[in-house]
Amino acid sequence: MNAPDRHVPKAAAAKLLSGNAACAQGAIDAGCKFFAGYPITPSSEIAERLSTMLPAAGGVFIQMEDEIAAMAAVVGASMGGVKSLTATSGPGFSLKQENIGYAAGAEIPCVIVNVMRGGPSTGMPTRPSQADIFQTRYGSHGDYPMIVLAPASAREIYDETIRAFDLAELCRTPVILLYDQVIAQSSETVTLGGRTSVHATRKWASGPREAYKPYAADADLVPPMPRPGDGYRTHTTGLTHSETGFPSQDPETVTRNLGRLYGKLDRHRDLIDSYEAVRCEDVEVVIVAIGISARAARRAVDACRAEGKKVGLFRPVTLWPFPEIALREATKNAKAILVPELNIGQLRLEIERQLRDRRVEGLHLISGEPITPAQIAAAATKLASEV
């Protein structure tokens, strides 16, 4: 794995940015040079901004005829050697799934933004939801690993957009950035710059051309990619393949290759895992939440603490692979777990799987309205009285 390039950006500047605007700026600052997409609420502001920002930065913006073509274009641009991005919402994200699976299997680095809205089908385009949690992890067919990042503020969207590109390049994999409509379209004062940024460089092929195998990896389990024009012969396919890139159904080869796909993420969990634990040292009840629900949960924790209730918050910033070790550490003293989310219980199911010895309760809202701090505080207080 190549060492990241470090540079110090210009002095910090405060800006009023929506989450989508912060995503567009983060993509530019991460070195993104290609965007392909199709307008869809509530992600359209990302495309709108990049349609002017990318050409000004020496990049390419293209509006494709549909989401299937957009994802295919992003995969192709990345294979051509540039950092590539697409952004969509629920119905469009569904259409992208076949090519997302292709990118995972062929190990093509790219970033996919999914701004969640109400569903299923066309659903509620202008209302928030958190019902794509499982789709980000299991949306395409077959076994494959996936990195999913779930920021909860405009500033964090900016940071996690940059980190998404870094992880995509370092681990040679697609990375999904997942946040909800409220975070996407709410504006906040964001201070950008004034810190050391880390930008990853792709692991390019080197050495004798005649010996190159496009899927042969060394100790970091990440195969080097051929830089276009360098003369390395390569073959890329969605079929199961050997280290040569050519199709194979040999059981040992297939098992080895798929095991490496999962192994390369496990090998780099120190780079991938990110989370926030708030006042979890002496808890009786831990709230686990993402996105706008986590924003409300933070205020609920403050309200409960003011009334003497021992309530804390665990927020997975990396949603997949789930930071299970950190979750267990944050909840080791808790008697119960509360999971507020804008769906019928997707995150709760994962928490129940991780914490089988603990009582886990859900607080679910599917009306298109966000959960309020008061609702979360009331549920946490009730749960604390019962354990």
PDB file of C-alpha atoms in Angstrom, residues 79-356:
ATOM      1  CA  MET A  79     -10.068   2.171 -14.699  1.00  0.00           C
ATOM      2  CA  GLY A  80      -8.709   4.994 -16.834  1.00  0.00           C
ATOM      3  CA  GLY A  81      -6.752   6.227 -13.827  1.00  0.00           C
ATOM      4  CA  VAL A  82      -8.754   9.063 -12.248  1.00  0.00           C
ATOM      5  CA  LYS A  83     -10.611   9.471  -8.960  1.00  0.00           C
ATOM      6  CA  SER A  84     -14.300   9.120  -9.807  1.00  0.00           C
ATOM      7  CA  LEU A  85     -17.624   9.903  -8.105  1.00  0.00           C
ATOM      8  CA  THR A  86     -21.349   9.508  -8.567  1.00  0.00           C
ATOM      9  CA  ALA A  87     -24.235  10.663  -6.362  1.00  0.00           C
ATOM     10  CA  THR A  88     -27.827   9.509  -6.181  1.00  0.00           C
ATOM     11  CA  SER A  89     -30.748   8.627  -3.919  1.00  0.00           C
ATOM     12  CA  GLY A  90     -32.844   5.519  -3.294  1.00  0.00           C
ATOM     13  CA  PRO A  91     -34.358   4.683  -6.725  1.00  0.00           C
ATOM     14  CA  GLY A  92     -31.128   5.566  -8.516  1.00  0.00           C
ATOM     15  CA  PHE A  93     -29.055   3.670  -5.969  1.00  0.00           C
ATOM     16  CA  SER A  94     -31.133   0.584  -6.735  1.00  0.00           C
ATOM     17  CA  LEU A  95     -30.315   0.946 -10.438  1.00  0.00           C
ATOM     18  CA  LYS A  96     -26.585   1.216  -9.694  1.00  0.00           C
ATOM     19  CA  GLN A  97     -26.385  -2.070  -7.822  1.00  0.00           C
ATOM     20  CA  GLU A  98     -25.269  -4.344 -10.667  1.00  0.00           C
ATOM     21  CA  ASN A  99     -22.336  -2.089 -11.523  1.00  0.00           C
ATOM     22  CA  ILE A 100     -21.505  -1.544  -7.853  1.00  0.00           C
ATOM     23  CA  GLY A 101     -21.175  -5.327  -7.572  1.00  0.00           C
ATOM     24  CA  TYR A 102     -18.986  -5.293 -10.679  1.00  0.00           C
ATOM     25  CA  ALA A 103     -16.747  -2.626  -9.113  1.00  0.00           C
ATOM     26  CA  ALA A 104     -16.481  -4.676  -5.904  1.00  0.00           C
ATOM     27  CA  GLY A 105     -15.613  -7.888  -7.749  1.00  0.00           C
ATOM     28  CA  ALA A 106     -13.214  -6.293 -10.228  1.00  0.00           C
ATOM     29  CA  GLU A 107     -11.736  -4.095  -7.474  1.00  0.00           C
ATOM     30  CA  ILE A 108     -12.337  -0.712  -9.103  1.00  0.00           C
ATOM     31  CA  PRO A 109     -11.897   2.240  -6.695  1.00  0.00           C
ATOM     32  CA  CYS A 110     -14.741   4.780  -6.789  1.00  0.00           C
ATOM     33  CA  VAL A 111     -17.049   6.715  -4.471  1.00  0.00           C
ATOM     34  CA  ILE A 112     -20.856   6.475  -4.511  1.00  0.00           C
ATOM     35  CA  VAL A 113     -22.963   8.979  -2.535  1.00  0.00           C
ATOM     36  CA  ASN A 114     -26.442   7.823  -1.503  1.00  0.00           C
ATOM     37  CA  VAL A 115     -28.602  10.564   0.022  1.00  0.00           C
ATOM     38  CA  MET A 116     -31.424   8.612   1.644  1.00  0.00           C
ATOM     39  CA  ARG A 117     -35.068   9.523   1.084  1.00  0.00           C
ATOM     40  CA  GLY A 118     -38.345   7.804   1.897  1.00  0.00           C
ATOM     41  CA  GLY A 119     -39.194   4.598   0.053  1.00  0.00           C
ATOM     42  CA  PRO A 120     -39.778   1.985  -1.236  1.00  0.00           C
ATOM     43  CA  SER A 121     -39.981   2.722  -4.961  1.00  0.00           C
ATOM     44  CA  THR A 122     -40.324   6.455  -5.735  1.00  0.00           C
ATOM     45  CA  GLY A 123     -41.352   6.994  -2.124  1.00  0.00           C
ATOM     46  CA  MET A 124     -40.997  10.477  -0.657  1.00  0.00           C
ATOM     47  CA  PRO A 125     -38.367  12.435  -2.613  1.00  0.00           C
ATOM     48  CA  THR A 126     -38.228  15.378  -0.198  1.00  0.00           C
ATOM     49  CA  ARG A 127     -38.486  13.507   3.099  1.00  0.00           C
ATOM     50  CA  PRO A 128     -35.722  11.835   5.124  1.00  0.00           C
ATOM     51  CA  SER A 129     -35.249   8.140   5.661  1.00  0.00           C
ATOM     52  CA  GLN A 130     -32.563   5.792   6.940  1.00  0.00           C
ATOM     53  CA  ALA A 131     -33.895   2.686   5.232  1.00  0.00           C
ATOM     54  CA  ASP A 132     -30.947   2.055   2.900  1.00  0.00           C
ATOM     55  CA  ILE A 133     -28.649   0.745   5.636  1.00  0.00           C
ATOM     56  CA  PHE A 134     -28.885  -2.856   4.502  1.00  0.00           C
ATOM     57  CA  GLN A 135     -28.969  -1.968   0.812  1.00  0.00           C
ATOM     58  CA  THR A 136     -25.563  -0.304   1.053  1.00  0.00           C
ATOM     59  CA  ARG A 137     -24.115  -3.512   2.425  1.00  0.00           C
ATOM     60  CA  TYR A 138     -26.113  -6.195   0.612  1.00  0.00           C
ATOM     61  CA  GLY A 139     -27.595  -4.391  -2.414  1.00  0.00           C
ATOM     62  CA  SER A 140     -25.823  -6.354  -5.129  1.00  0.00           C
ATOM     63  CA  HIS A 141     -25.823 -10.133  -5.463  1.00  0.00           C
ATOM     64  CA  GLY A 142     -23.171 -12.517  -4.228  1.00  0.00           C
ATOM     65  CA  ASP A 143     -20.625 -12.231  -1.448  1.00  0.00           C
ATOM     66  CA  TYR A 144     -18.502  -9.088  -1.443  1.00  0.00           C
ATOM     67  CA  PRO A 145     -17.190  -6.650   1.170  1.00  0.00           C
ATOM     68  CA  MET A 146     -18.193  -2.983   1.247  1.00  0.00           C
ATOM     69  CA  ILE A 147     -17.027   0.166   3.003  1.00  0.00           C
ATOM     70  CA  VAL A 148     -19.874   2.497   3.984  1.00  0.00           C
ATOM     71  CA  LEU A 149     -19.333   5.811   5.781  1.00  0.00           C
ATOM     72  CA  ALA A 150     -22.221   7.601   7.545  1.00  0.00           C
ATOM     73  CA  PRO A 151     -21.441  11.258   8.362  1.00  0.00           C
ATOM     74  CA  ALA A 152     -23.821  13.302  10.524  1.00  0.00           C
ATOM     75  CA  SER A 153     -23.006  16.957   9.758  1.00  0.00           C
ATOM     76  CA  ALA A 154     -21.941  19.152   6.867  1.00  0.00           C
ATOM     77  CA  ARG A 155     -18.381  19.349   8.194  1.00  0.00           C
ATOM     78  CA  GLU A 156     -18.241  15.605   8.658  1.00  0.00           C
ATOM     79  CA  ILE A 157     -19.595  15.051   5.151  1.00  0.00           C
ATOM     80  CA  TYR A 158     -16.677  17.126   3.878  1.00  0.00           C
ATOM     81  CA  ASP A 159     -14.158  15.102   5.905  1.00  0.00           C
ATOM     82  CA  GLU A 160     -15.704  11.729   5.131  1.00  0.00           C
ATOM     83  CA  THR A 161     -15.923  12.507   1.417  1.00  0.00           C
ATOM     84  CA  ILE A 162     -12.161  12.994   1.411  1.00  0.00           C
ATOM     85  CA  ARG A 163     -11.697   9.854   3.501  1.00  0.00           C
ATOM     86  CA  ALA A 164     -13.973   7.913   1.143  1.00  0.00           C
ATOM     87  CA  PHE A 165     -11.662   8.702  -1.766  1.00  0.00           C
ATOM     88  CA  ASP A 166      -8.623   7.823   0.329  1.00  0.00           C
ATOM     89  CA  LEU A 167     -10.056   4.440   1.326  1.00  0.00           C
ATOM     90  CA  ALA A 168     -11.214   3.695  -2.215  1.00  0.00           C
ATOM     91  CA  GLU A 169      -7.724   4.313  -3.577  1.00  0.00           C
ATOM     92  CA  LEU A 170      -5.813   2.610  -0.757  1.00  0.00           C
ATOM     93  CA  CYS A 171      -8.005  -0.498  -0.625  1.00  0.00           C
ATOM     94  CA  ARG A 172      -8.896  -0.612  -4.339  1.00  0.00           C
ATOM     95  CA  THR A 173     -12.615  -0.835  -3.663  1.00  0.00           C
ATOM     96  CA  PRO A 174     -15.854   1.111  -4.069  1.00  0.00           C
ATOM     97  CA  VAL A 175     -16.802   3.194  -1.024  1.00  0.00           C
ATOM     98  CA  ILE A 176     -20.323   4.405  -0.258  1.00  0.00           C
ATOM     99  CA  LEU A 177     -21.037   7.691   1.503  1.00  0.00           C
ATOM    100  CA  LEU A 178     -24.466   7.432   3.178  1.00  0.00           C
ATOM    101  CA  TYR A 179     -26.454  10.249   4.733  1.00  0.00           C
ATOM    102  CA  ASP A 180     -30.086  11.368   4.952  1.00  0.00           C
ATOM    103  CA  GLN A 181     -32.075  14.203   3.362  1.00  0.00           C
ATOM    104  CA  VAL A 182     -32.012  16.415   6.457  1.00  0.00           C
ATOM    105  CA  ILE A 183     -28.217  16.359   6.695  1.00  0.00           C
ATOM    106  CA  ALA A 184     -27.954  16.789   2.917  1.00  0.00           C
ATOM    107  CA  GLN A 185     -30.084  19.910   2.593  1.00  0.00           C
ATOM    108  CA  SER A 186     -29.578  21.662   5.937  1.00  0.00           C
ATOM    109  CA  SER A 187     -27.011  24.471   5.946  1.00  0.00           C
ATOM    110  CA  GLU A 188     -24.425  24.851   8.698  1.00  0.00           C
ATOM    111  CA  THR A 189     -21.405  27.014   9.359  1.00  0.00           C
ATOM    112  CA  VAL A 190     -18.437  24.905   8.321  1.00  0.00           C
ATOM    113  CA  THR A 191     -14.769  25.747   8.777  1.00  0.00           C
ATOM    114  CA  LEU A 192     -12.656  24.206   6.041  1.00  0.00           C
ATOM    115  CA  GLY A 193      -8.886  23.991   5.837  1.00  0.00           C
ATOM    116  CA  GLY A 194      -6.431  24.837   8.584  1.00  0.00           C
ATOM    117  CA  ARG A 195      -5.436  21.211   9.147  1.00  0.00           C
ATOM    118  CA  THR A 196      -3.160  18.624   7.640  1.00  0.00           C
ATOM    119  CA  SER A 197      -4.967  16.570   5.005  1.00  0.00           C
ATOM    120  CA  VAL A 198      -4.035  13.085   3.915  1.00  0.00           C
ATOM    121  CA  HIS A 199      -4.627  12.174   0.294  1.00  0.00           C
ATOM    122  CA  ALA A 200      -4.068   8.605  -0.796  1.00  0.00           C
ATOM    123  CA  THR A 201      -2.309   7.625  -3.972  1.00  0.00           C
ATOM    124  CA  ARG A 202      -3.381   4.563  -5.900  1.00  0.00           C
ATOM    125  CA  LYS A 203      -1.093   1.569  -5.847  1.00  0.00           C
ATOM    126  CA  TRP A 204       0.215   1.475  -9.412  1.00  0.00           C
ATOM    127  CA  ALA A 205       1.895  -1.457 -11.120  1.00  0.00           C
ATOM    128  CA  SER A 206       5.677  -1.397 -11.383  1.00  0.00           C
ATOM    129  CA  GLY A 207       8.422  -3.820 -12.327  1.00  0.00           C
ATOM    130  CA  PRO A 208       8.746  -6.098 -15.365  1.00  0.00           C
ATOM    131  CA  ARG A 209       5.739  -5.880 -17.663  1.00  0.00           C
ATOM    132  CA  GLU A 210       5.963  -9.483 -18.787  1.00  0.00           C
ATOM    133  CA  ALA A 211       5.595 -10.736 -15.191  1.00  0.00           C
ATOM    134  CA  TYR A 212       2.613  -8.541 -14.269  1.00  0.00           C
ATOM    135  CA  LYS A 213      -0.598 -10.175 -13.044  1.00  0.00           C
ATOM    136  CA  PRO A 214      -3.434  -7.688 -12.415  1.00  0.00           C
ATOM    137  CA  TYR A 215      -4.828  -9.490  -9.364  1.00  0.00           C
ATOM    138  CA  ALA A 216      -1.623 -10.713  -7.720  1.00  0.00           C
ATOM    139  CA  ALA A 217      -1.293  -9.040  -4.323  1.00  0.00           C
ATOM    140  CA  ASP A 218       1.456  -8.814  -1.757  1.00  0.00           C
ATOM    141  CA  ALA A 219       1.182  -8.622   2.037  1.00  0.00           C
ATOM    142  CA  ASP A 220      -1.418  -5.814   2.074  1.00  0.00           C
ATOM    143  CA  LEU A 221      -3.727  -7.949  -0.133  1.00  0.00           C
ATOM    144  CA  VAL A 222      -4.323  -4.995  -2.506  1.00  0.00           C
ATOM    145  CA  PRO A 223      -3.246  -5.729  -6.120  1.00  0.00           C
ATOM    146  CA  PRO A 224      -1.497  -2.883  -7.971  1.00  0.00           C
ATOM    147  CA  MET A 225      -3.486  -1.414 -10.870  1.00  0.00           C
ATOM    148  CA  PRO A 226      -1.990  -0.777 -14.306  1.00  0.00           C
ATOM    149  CA  ARG A 227      -1.637   2.901 -15.123  1.00  0.00           C
ATOM    150  CA  PRO A 228      -3.059   3.484 -18.617  1.00  0.00           C
ATOM    151  CA  GLY A 229      -0.254   3.952 -21.107  1.00  0.00           C
ATOM    152  CA  ASP A 230       2.423   2.215 -19.024  1.00  0.00           C
ATOM    153  CA  GLY A 231       2.291  -0.921 -21.153  1.00  0.00           C
ATOM    154  CA  TYR A 232       1.001  -3.457 -18.607  1.00  0.00           C
ATOM    155  CA  ARG A 233      -1.287  -6.074 -20.124  1.00  0.00           C
ATOM    156  CA  THR A 234      -4.451  -6.475 -18.110  1.00  0.00           C
ATOM    157  CA  HIS A 235      -7.826  -8.177 -18.283  1.00  0.00           C
ATOM    158  CA  THR A 236     -10.817  -7.015 -16.253  1.00  0.00           C
ATOM    159  CA  THR A 237     -14.010  -9.018 -15.895  1.00  0.00           C
ATOM    160  CA  GLY A 238     -16.960  -9.482 -13.585  1.00  0.00           C
ATOM    161  CA  LEU A 239     -16.503 -13.239 -13.817  1.00  0.00           C
ATOM    162  CA  THR A 240     -14.624 -14.982 -11.034  1.00  0.00           C
ATOM    163  CA  HIS A 241     -10.996 -14.833 -12.038  1.00  0.00           C
ATOM    164  CA  SER A 242      -7.480 -15.865 -11.156  1.00  0.00           C
ATOM    165  CA  GLU A 243      -4.524 -13.561 -10.512  1.00  0.00           C
ATOM    166  CA  THR A 244      -4.192 -13.177 -14.295  1.00  0.00           C
ATOM    167  CA  GLY A 245      -7.587 -11.492 -14.498  1.00  0.00           C
ATOM    168  CA  PHE A 246      -8.939 -14.166 -16.819  1.00  0.00           C
ATOM    169  CA  PRO A 247     -12.074 -16.130 -15.843  1.00  0.00           C
ATOM    170  CA  SER A 248     -11.702 -19.172 -13.634  1.00  0.00           C
ATOM    171  CA  GLN A 249     -14.089 -21.551 -11.901  1.00  0.00           C
ATOM    172  CA  ASP A 250     -11.356 -23.537 -10.214  1.00  0.00           C
ATOM    173  CA  PRO A 251     -12.636 -23.981  -6.630  1.00  0.00           C
ATOM    174  CA  GLU A 252      -9.296 -23.218  -4.976  1.00  0.00           C
ATOM    175  CA  THR A 253      -8.740 -20.111  -7.121  1.00  0.00           C
ATOM    176  CA  VAL A 254     -12.258 -18.787  -6.543  1.00  0.00           C
ATOM    177  CA  THR A 255     -12.018 -19.346  -2.788  1.00  0.00           C
ATOM    178  CA  ARG A 256      -8.595 -17.686  -2.584  1.00  0.00           C
ATOM    179  CA  ASN A 257      -9.682 -14.616  -4.546  1.00  0.00           C
ATOM    180  CA  LEU A 258     -12.931 -14.030  -2.655  1.00  0.00           C
ATOM    181  CA  GLY A 259     -11.154 -14.587   0.648  1.00  0.00           C
ATOM    182  CA  ARG A 260      -8.637 -11.928  -0.338  1.00  0.00           C
ATOM    183  CA  LEU A 261     -11.438  -9.422  -1.088  1.00  0.00           C
ATOM    184  CA  TYR A 262     -12.657  -9.730   2.493  1.00  0.00           C
ATOM    185  CA  GLY A 263      -9.169 -10.061   3.913  1.00  0.00           C
ATOM    186  CA  LYS A 264      -7.910  -6.776   2.470  1.00  0.00           C
ATOM    187  CA  LEU A 265     -10.559  -4.839   4.408  1.00  0.00           C
ATOM    188  CA  ASP A 266      -9.881  -6.793   7.587  1.00  0.00           C
ATOM    189  CA  ARG A 267      -6.173  -6.054   7.143  1.00  0.00           C
ATOM    190  CA  HIS A 268      -6.864  -2.298   7.125  1.00  0.00           C
ATOM    191  CA  ARG A 269      -9.543  -1.895   9.788  1.00  0.00           C
ATOM    192  CA  ASP A 270      -7.302   0.600  11.587  1.00  0.00           C
ATOM    193  CA  LEU A 271      -7.795   2.926   8.606  1.00  0.00           C
ATOM    194  CA  ILE A 272     -11.435   2.051   7.955  1.00  0.00           C
ATOM    195  CA  ASP A 273     -13.075   2.027  11.407  1.00  0.00           C
ATOM    196  CA  SER A 274     -14.375   5.337  12.744  1.00  0.00           C
ATOM    197  CA  TYR A 275     -16.897   6.031  15.501  1.00  0.00           C
ATOM    198  CA  GLU A 276     -17.878   8.425  18.272  1.00  0.00           C
ATOM    199  CA  ALA A 277     -18.655   7.444  21.872  1.00  0.00           C
ATOM    200  CA  VAL A 278     -20.281  10.124  24.044  1.00  0.00           C
ATOM    201  CA  ARG A 279     -20.529   9.777  27.843  1.00  0.00           C
ATOM    202  CA  CYS A 280     -20.432   5.978  27.751  1.00  0.00           C
ATOM    203  CA  GLU A 281     -18.160   5.427  30.769  1.00  0.00           C
ATOM    204  CA  ASP A 282     -20.884   5.037  33.429  1.00  0.00           C
ATOM    205  CA  VAL A 283     -23.945   4.305  31.315  1.00  0.00           C
ATOM    206  CA  GLU A 284     -27.058   2.307  32.017  1.00  0.00           C
ATOM    207  CA  VAL A 285     -28.500   2.950  28.551  1.00  0.00           C
ATOM    208  CA  VAL A 286     -26.512   3.526  25.346  1.00  0.00           C
ATOM    209  CA  ILE A 287     -28.210   5.068  22.330  1.00  0.00           C
ATOM    210  CA  VAL A 288     -26.860   3.836  18.976  1.00  0.00           C
ATOM    211  CA  ALA A 289     -27.728   6.032  15.995  1.00  0.00           C
ATOM    212  CA  ILE A 290     -26.494   7.543  12.727  1.00  0.00           C
ATOM    213  CA  GLY A 291     -27.192  10.689  10.732  1.00  0.00           C
ATOM    214  CA  ILE A 292     -29.950  13.074  11.812  1.00  0.00           C
ATOM    215  CA  SER A 293     -31.123  10.556  14.427  1.00  0.00           C
ATOM    216  CA  ALA A 294     -27.675  10.742  16.044  1.00  0.00           C
ATOM    217  CA  ARG A 295     -27.866  14.537  16.062  1.00  0.00           C
ATOM    218  CA  ALA A 296     -31.159  14.298  17.954  1.00  0.00           C
ATOM    219  CA  ALA A 297     -29.744  11.572  20.217  1.00  0.00           C
ATOM    220  CA  ARG A 298     -26.863  13.803  21.299  1.00  0.00           C
ATOM    221  CA  ARG A 299     -29.343  16.385  22.584  1.00  0.00           C
ATOM    222  CA  ALA A 300     -31.372  13.606  24.195  1.00  0.00           C
ATOM    223  CA  VAL A 301     -28.250  12.457  26.080  1.00  0.00           C
ATOM    224  CA  ASP A 302     -27.764  15.976  27.446  1.00  0.00           C
ATOM    225  CA  ALA A 303     -31.423  16.133  28.528  1.00  0.00           C
ATOM    226  CA  CYS A 304     -31.241  12.745  30.252  1.00  0.00           C
ATOM    227  CA  ARG A 305     -27.989  13.594  32.017  1.00  0.00           C
ATOM    228  CA  ALA A 306     -29.533  16.834  33.293  1.00  0.00           C
ATOM    229  CA  GLU A 307     -32.175  14.683  34.987  1.00  0.00           C
ATOM    230  CA  GLY A 308     -29.625  12.287  36.450  1.00  0.00           C
ATOM    231  CA  LYS A 309     -30.163   9.490  33.954  1.00  0.00           C
ATOM    232  CA  LYS A 310     -26.990   7.636  32.919  1.00  0.00           C
ATOM    233  CA  VAL A 311     -27.417   7.692  29.162  1.00  0.00           C
ATOM    234  CA  GLY A 312     -24.707   7.755  26.481  1.00  0.00           C
ATOM    235  CA  LEU A 313     -24.383   7.703  22.692  1.00  0.00           C
ATOM    236  CA  PHE A 314     -22.466   5.444  20.326  1.00  0.00           C
ATOM    237  CA  ARG A 315     -22.358   6.673  16.732  1.00  0.00           C
ATOM    238  CA  PRO A 316     -20.763   4.501  14.040  1.00  0.00           C
ATOM    239  CA  VAL A 317     -19.215   6.810  11.459  1.00  0.00           C
ATOM    240  CA  THR A 318     -18.025   3.737   9.576  1.00  0.00           C
ATOM    241  CA  LEU A 319     -21.267   1.825   9.184  1.00  0.00           C
ATOM    242  CA  TRP A 320     -19.825  -1.145   7.240  1.00  0.00           C
ATOM    243  CA  PRO A 321     -17.723  -2.973   8.175  1.00  0.00           C
ATOM    244  CA  PHE A 322     -19.415  -2.278  11.504  1.00  0.00           C
ATOM    245  CA  PRO A 323     -17.005  -1.216  14.296  1.00  0.00           C
ATOM    246  CA  GLU A 324     -18.059  -4.048  16.570  1.00  0.00           C
ATOM    247  CA  ILE A 325     -15.057  -3.920  18.923  1.00  0.00           C
ATOM    248  CA  ALA A 326     -15.674  -0.248  19.662  1.00  0.00           C
ATOM    249  CA  LEU A 327     -19.395  -0.925  20.145  1.00  0.00           C
ATOM    250  CA  ARG A 328     -18.724  -3.628  22.704  1.00  0.00           C
ATOM    251  CA  GLU A 329     -16.294  -1.376  24.571  1.00  0.00           C
ATOM    252  CA  ALA A 330     -18.760   1.530  24.651  1.00  0.00           C
ATOM    253  CA  THR A 331     -21.621  -0.674  25.861  1.00  0.00           C
ATOM    254  CA  LYS A 332     -19.744  -2.929  28.291  1.00  0.00           C
ATOM    255  CA  ASN A 333     -21.352  -1.278  31.335  1.00  0.00           C
ATOM    256  CA  ALA A 334     -24.785  -0.742  29.783  1.00  0.00           C
ATOM    257  CA  LYS A 335     -27.860  -2.674  30.797  1.00  0.00           C
ATOM    258  CA  ALA A 336     -29.823  -1.801  27.657  1.00  0.00           C
ATOM    259  CA  ILE A 337     -29.420  -0.326  24.185  1.00  0.00           C
ATOM    260  CA  LEU A 338     -31.795   2.047  22.393  1.00  0.00           C
ATOM    261  CA  VAL A 339     -31.654   2.336  18.592  1.00  0.00           C
ATOM    262  CA  PRO A 340     -33.609   5.272  17.117  1.00  0.00           C
ATOM    263  CA  GLU A 341     -33.770   5.193  13.323  1.00  0.00           C
ATOM    264  CA  LEU A 342     -35.928   6.286  10.393  1.00  0.00           C
ATOM    265  CA  ASN A 343     -36.875   2.780   9.266  1.00  0.00           C
ATOM    266  CA  ILE A 344     -38.495  -0.312  10.703  1.00  0.00           C
ATOM    267  CA  GLY A 345     -35.364  -1.614  12.437  1.00  0.00           C
ATOM    268  CA  GLN A 346     -32.359  -2.219  10.179  1.00  0.00           C
ATOM    269  CA  LEU A 347     -29.633  -0.856  12.461  1.00  0.00           C
ATOM    270  CA  ARG A 348     -31.349  -2.453  15.451  1.00  0.00           C
ATOM    271  CA  LEU A 349     -31.000  -5.883  13.841  1.00  0.00           C
ATOM    272  CA  GLU A 350     -27.237  -5.395  13.496  1.00  0.00           C
ATOM    273  CA  ILE A 351     -26.940  -4.235  17.133  1.00  0.00           C
ATOM    274  CA  GLU A 352     -28.936  -7.257  18.291  1.00  0.00           C
ATOM    275  CA  ARG A 353     -26.547  -9.487  16.362  1.00  0.00           C
ATOM    276  CA  GLN A 354     -23.526  -7.841  17.971  1.00  0.00           C
ATOM    277  CA  LEU A 355     -24.910  -7.658  21.533  1.00  0.00           C
ATOM    278  CA  ARG A 356     -26.815 -10.880  22.009  1.00  0.00           C
TER     279      ARG A 356
END
